[in-house]
Coordinates of C-alpha atoms in Angstrom, one line a residue:
M27 CA 0.0 0.0 0.0
D28 CA 1.3 3.4 -1.0
I29 CA 0.5 5.9 1.8
F30 CA 1.4 8.8 -0.5
A31 CA -1.5 7.9 -2.8
F32 CA -3.7 9.4 0.0
P33 CA -4.5 12.9 -1.4
P34 CA -3.3 14.9 1.6
L35 CA 0.0 13.1 1.7
T36 CA 0.3 13.3 -2.1
W37 CA -0.1 17.1 -1.8
L38 CA 2.4 17.2 1.1
L39 CA 5.0 15.2 -0.9
D40 CA 4.5 17.3 -4.0
T41 CA 4.8 20.5 -2.0
A42 CA 8.0 19.3 -0.5
Y43 CA 9.3 18.3 -3.9
R44 CA 8.5 21.7 -5.5
G45 CA 10.1 23.5 -2.6
L46 CA 13.3 21.5 -2.7
A47 CA 13.4 21.6 -6.5
G48 CA 12.8 25.3 -6.6
L49 CA 15.5 26.0 -4.0
S50 CA 17.9 23.8 -6.1
T51 CA 17.1 25.9 -9.2
L52 CA 17.9 29.1 -7.3
L53 CA 21.2 27.6 -6.2
D54 CA 22.3 26.5 -9.7
P55 CA 24.5 29.5 -10.3
L56 CA 26.3 28.9 -7.0
S57 CA 27.1 25.2 -7.2
T58 CA 27.0 22.3 -9.6
A59 CA 25.7 20.2 -6.6
S60 CA 22.7 22.6 -6.2
A61 CA 20.3 19.9 -5.0
A62 CA 22.8 18.6 -2.4
L63 CA 23.3 22.2 -1.2
A64 CA 19.5 22.6 -1.0
V65 CA 19.4 19.6 1.2
V66 CA 22.0 21.1 3.5
I67 CA 20.1 24.4 3.7
V68 CA 16.8 22.6 4.5
T69 CA 18.6 20.6 7.2
L70 CA 20.0 23.8 8.8
L71 CA 16.5 25.4 8.6
V72 CA 14.9 22.4 10.3
R73 CA 17.5 22.4 13.0
T74 CA 17.2 26.1 13.6
L75 CA 13.4 25.7 14.0
L76 CA 14.1 23.0 16.5
I77 CA 16.5 25.0 18.7
P78 CA 13.7 25.6 21.3
V79 CA 13.1 21.9 21.4
G80 CA 16.8 21.2 21.8
T81 CA 16.8 23.6 24.7
S82 CA 13.9 21.7 26.3
Q83 CA 15.8 18.5 25.8
A84 CA 18.9 19.9 27.6
K85 CA 16.7 21.1 30.5
A86 CA 15.1 17.7 30.7
E87 CA 18.5 16.0 30.8
Q88 CA 19.5 18.3 33.6
T89 CA 16.3 17.5 35.5
R90 CA 16.7 13.8 35.1
A91 CA 20.3 13.9 36.4
R92 CA 19.1 16.0 39.4
L93 CA 16.3 13.5 40.1
A94 CA 18.5 10.4 39.8
P95 CA 19.3 10.1 43.5
K96 CA 15.6 10.4 44.4
L97 CA 14.7 7.8 41.9
R98 CA 17.3 5.4 43.2
A99 CA 16.0 6.0 46.7
L100 CA 12.5 5.1 45.5
Q101 CA 13.8 2.0 43.8
Q102 CA 15.3 0.9 47.1
K103 CA 12.2 1.7 49.1
H104 CA 9.7 0.0 46.8
K105 CA 11.9 -2.7 45.2
K106 CA 9.4 -5.3 46.3
N107 CA 6.3 -3.5 45.1
P108 CA 6.6 -2.5 41.4
E109 CA 3.1 -0.8 41.5
K110 CA 4.0 1.5 44.3
L111 CA 7.4 2.2 42.7
Q112 CA 5.7 3.2 39.4
A113 CA 3.2 5.5 41.2
A114 CA 5.9 7.1 43.3
M115 CA 8.1 7.8 40.3
L116 CA 5.2 9.3 38.4
D117 CA 4.4 11.5 41.5
L118 CA 8.0 12.6 41.5
Y119 CA 8.1 13.5 37.8
R120 CA 4.7 15.3 38.2
S121 CA 6.0 17.3 41.2
E122 CA 9.0 18.4 39.0
N123 CA 6.7 19.2 36.1
T124 CA 8.6 16.8 33.8
S125 CA 8.3 13.2 32.6
P126 CA 10.6 10.2 31.9
F127 CA 10.0 10.8 28.1
A128 CA 11.0 14.5 28.2
G129 CA 13.6 15.3 25.6
M130 CA 12.5 12.8 23.0
L131 CA 10.8 15.4 20.8
P132 CA 13.8 16.4 18.7
V133 CA 14.0 12.8 17.4
L134 CA 10.3 12.5 16.9
A135 CA 10.1 15.9 15.2
Q136 CA 12.7 15.0 12.6
A137 CA 11.3 11.6 11.7
P138 CA 8.7 13.1 9.2
V139 CA 11.5 15.2 7.6
V140 CA 13.7 12.2 7.1
G141 CA 10.8 10.2 5.8
I142 CA 9.8 12.8 3.3
L143 CA 13.4 13.3 2.1
Y144 CA 13.9 9.6 1.8
T145 CA 10.7 9.3 -0.3
L146 CA 11.6 12.3 -2.5
F147 CA 14.8 10.5 -3.6
I148 CA 13.5 7.0 -4.3
R149 CA 10.4 7.7 -6.3
P150 CA 10.7 8.1 -10.1
E151 CA 7.5 10.1 -10.1
I152 CA 6.1 12.6 -7.7
A153 CA 2.3 13.3 -7.9
G154 CA 2.3 12.1 -11.5
H155 CA 5.2 14.0 -12.9
P156 CA 8.9 13.0 -13.4
N157 CA 11.1 13.4 -10.3
E158 CA 13.9 15.7 -11.5
L159 CA 15.7 15.5 -8.2
L160 CA 16.9 12.1 -9.2
T161 CA 19.1 13.6 -11.9
H162 CA 21.2 15.5 -9.3
D163 CA 24.4 14.2 -7.7
L164 CA 27.1 15.1 -5.2
F165 CA 30.6 14.9 -6.6
G166 CA 29.3 12.4 -9.2
A167 CA 27.4 10.3 -6.7
P168 CA 23.6 10.2 -7.5
L169 CA 21.6 11.6 -4.6
G170 CA 18.9 9.0 -5.1
T171 CA 21.2 6.0 -4.7
S172 CA 22.1 4.3 -1.4
L173 CA 25.3 2.4 -0.6
V174 CA 23.5 -0.8 -0.1
H175 CA 21.5 -0.5 -3.3
M176 CA 24.6 0.2 -5.3
L177 CA 26.5 -2.7 -3.8
T178 CA 23.6 -5.2 -4.1
A179 CA 21.7 -4.2 -7.2
G180 CA 24.3 -2.1 -9.1
P181 CA 25.6 -0.6 -11.1
F182 CA 28.8 -0.1 -9.1
S183 CA 29.8 3.5 -8.7
G184 CA 33.2 4.5 -7.2
Q185 CA 31.8 8.0 -6.6
T186 CA 28.9 6.6 -4.5
L187 CA 31.2 4.4 -2.6
L188 CA 33.6 7.3 -1.9
V189 CA 31.1 10.1 -1.1
T190 CA 28.9 7.8 1.1
G191 CA 31.9 6.4 2.8
V192 CA 33.1 9.9 3.7
L193 CA 29.7 10.9 5.1
I194 CA 29.6 7.7 7.2
A195 CA 33.1 8.3 8.4
I196 CA 32.2 11.8 9.5
M197 CA 29.2 10.4 11.4
L198 CA 31.3 7.7 13.1
V199 CA 33.8 10.3 14.2
I200 CA 31.0 12.6 15.6
A201 CA 29.4 9.6 17.3
D202 CA 32.7 8.7 19.0
I203 CA 33.2 12.3 20.2
T204 CA 29.6 12.4 21.4
R205 CA 30.1 9.1 23.3
R206 CA 33.2 10.3 25.0
V207 CA 32.1 13.8 25.8
F208 CA 28.6 12.9 27.0
A209 CA 29.3 9.6 28.7
P210 CA 27.0 9.2 31.7
A211 CA 28.7 9.3 35.1
P212 CA 28.7 5.7 36.5
V213 CA 26.7 5.1 39.7
D214 CA 27.5 2.0 41.6
D215 CA 23.9 1.1 42.6
S216 CA 22.3 2.0 39.3
P217 CA 21.3 -0.7 36.8
M218 CA 22.0 1.8 34.1
S219 CA 25.7 1.5 35.0
S220 CA 25.9 -2.2 34.4
L221 CA 28.5 -3.3 31.8
G222 CA 25.8 -4.6 29.4
M223 CA 23.7 -1.4 29.6
L224 CA 26.7 0.8 29.1
R225 CA 27.6 -1.2 26.0
V226 CA 24.1 -0.8 24.6
M227 CA 24.1 2.9 25.3
N228 CA 27.5 3.3 23.6
A229 CA 26.3 1.3 20.5
L230 CA 23.2 3.6 20.1
H231 CA 25.5 6.5 19.2
Y232 CA 26.5 4.7 16.0
L233 CA 23.0 3.8 14.8
T234 CA 22.7 6.9 12.6
A235 CA 25.8 5.8 10.7
V236 CA 24.4 2.3 10.2
F237 CA 21.1 3.8 9.1
A238 CA 22.9 6.0 6.5
V239 CA 24.1 2.8 4.7
F240 CA 20.5 2.0 3.7
V241 CA 19.1 5.4 2.7
P242 CA 19.6 7.5 -0.4
L243 CA 22.6 9.7 -0.4
A244 CA 20.5 12.8 0.0
A245 CA 19.1 11.4 3.3
A246 CA 22.6 10.4 4.4
L247 CA 23.7 14.0 3.8
Y248 CA 20.8 15.2 5.9
L249 CA 21.8 12.9 8.7
T250 CA 25.5 14.0 8.6
V251 CA 24.6 17.6 8.9
T252 CA 22.1 16.8 11.7
V253 CA 24.6 14.8 13.8
A254 CA 27.2 17.6 13.4
W255 CA 24.6 20.2 14.5
T256 CA 23.5 18.1 17.4
L257 CA 27.0 17.7 18.8
V258 CA 27.7 21.5 18.6
Q259 CA 24.3 22.3 20.1
R260 CA 24.7 19.8 23.0
V261 CA 28.1 21.2 23.8
V262 CA 26.7 24.8 24.0
L263 CA 23.6 23.8 25.9
R264 CA 25.5 21.6 28.4
R265 CA 27.5 24.7 29.3
R266 CA 24.3 26.6 29.8
Y267 CA 22.5 23.7 31.6
P268 CA 25.3 21.8 33.4
L269 CA 24.5 18.5 35.0
P270 CA 24.8 18.3 38.8
E271 CA 28.0 16.8 40.1
P272 CA 27.4 13.1 40.9
A273 CA 27.4 12.2 44.6
A274 CA 30.2 9.7 44.1
V275 CA 32.4 12.4 42.8
R276 CA 31.7 14.8 45.7
A277 CA 32.5 12.1 48.1

């Protein structure tokens, strides 16, 4: 079933197509990779609009860190009664005017953008007319081709391998920096500090790079700019909303 055959979604996809194609046309005099540059500009615009959401995420992270000792105390107090523990935790979050899911909005807000961008660069037709975006490339690598598709279905393209490889390498470097800079402080009595959980949390930083292998180059470019923006934004916001010093460190 093609969800974009539903008229409102058809209109939404066609509007996004016309906007991106129009921006690409405006950028033609500036760059031979005008569509790729248009994707970068759209990414920066989306992330600019999400700055207030990123600020809320930083505040939520600060609040969760401040509440961590209280949550551990509740876990110890009600460890034999899960229902009371859940109720007590909800009461604590409510009293602090927050929730355990606070800070997830940036990821959720970007999901439709990535989905639309992905669709724009895999469909030969948009709303019944040819998709001219598929004729564009970045340094010779078609914006509508993914690394996996090129390697499994062909034709082989050295440009696609090189350009996508560079973007993935950038994402891996950023993921590693993020993992090191924003590593959670270990707490002896917290299940989140177990070796297995720490490994899972570390692996999550690299999921974006893995995802980029499967999406069209245009979407991989969006993801690269996004993770770079996110790292810089987190550094800036962490200075503005620093986490409380762990009790283990103060002792």
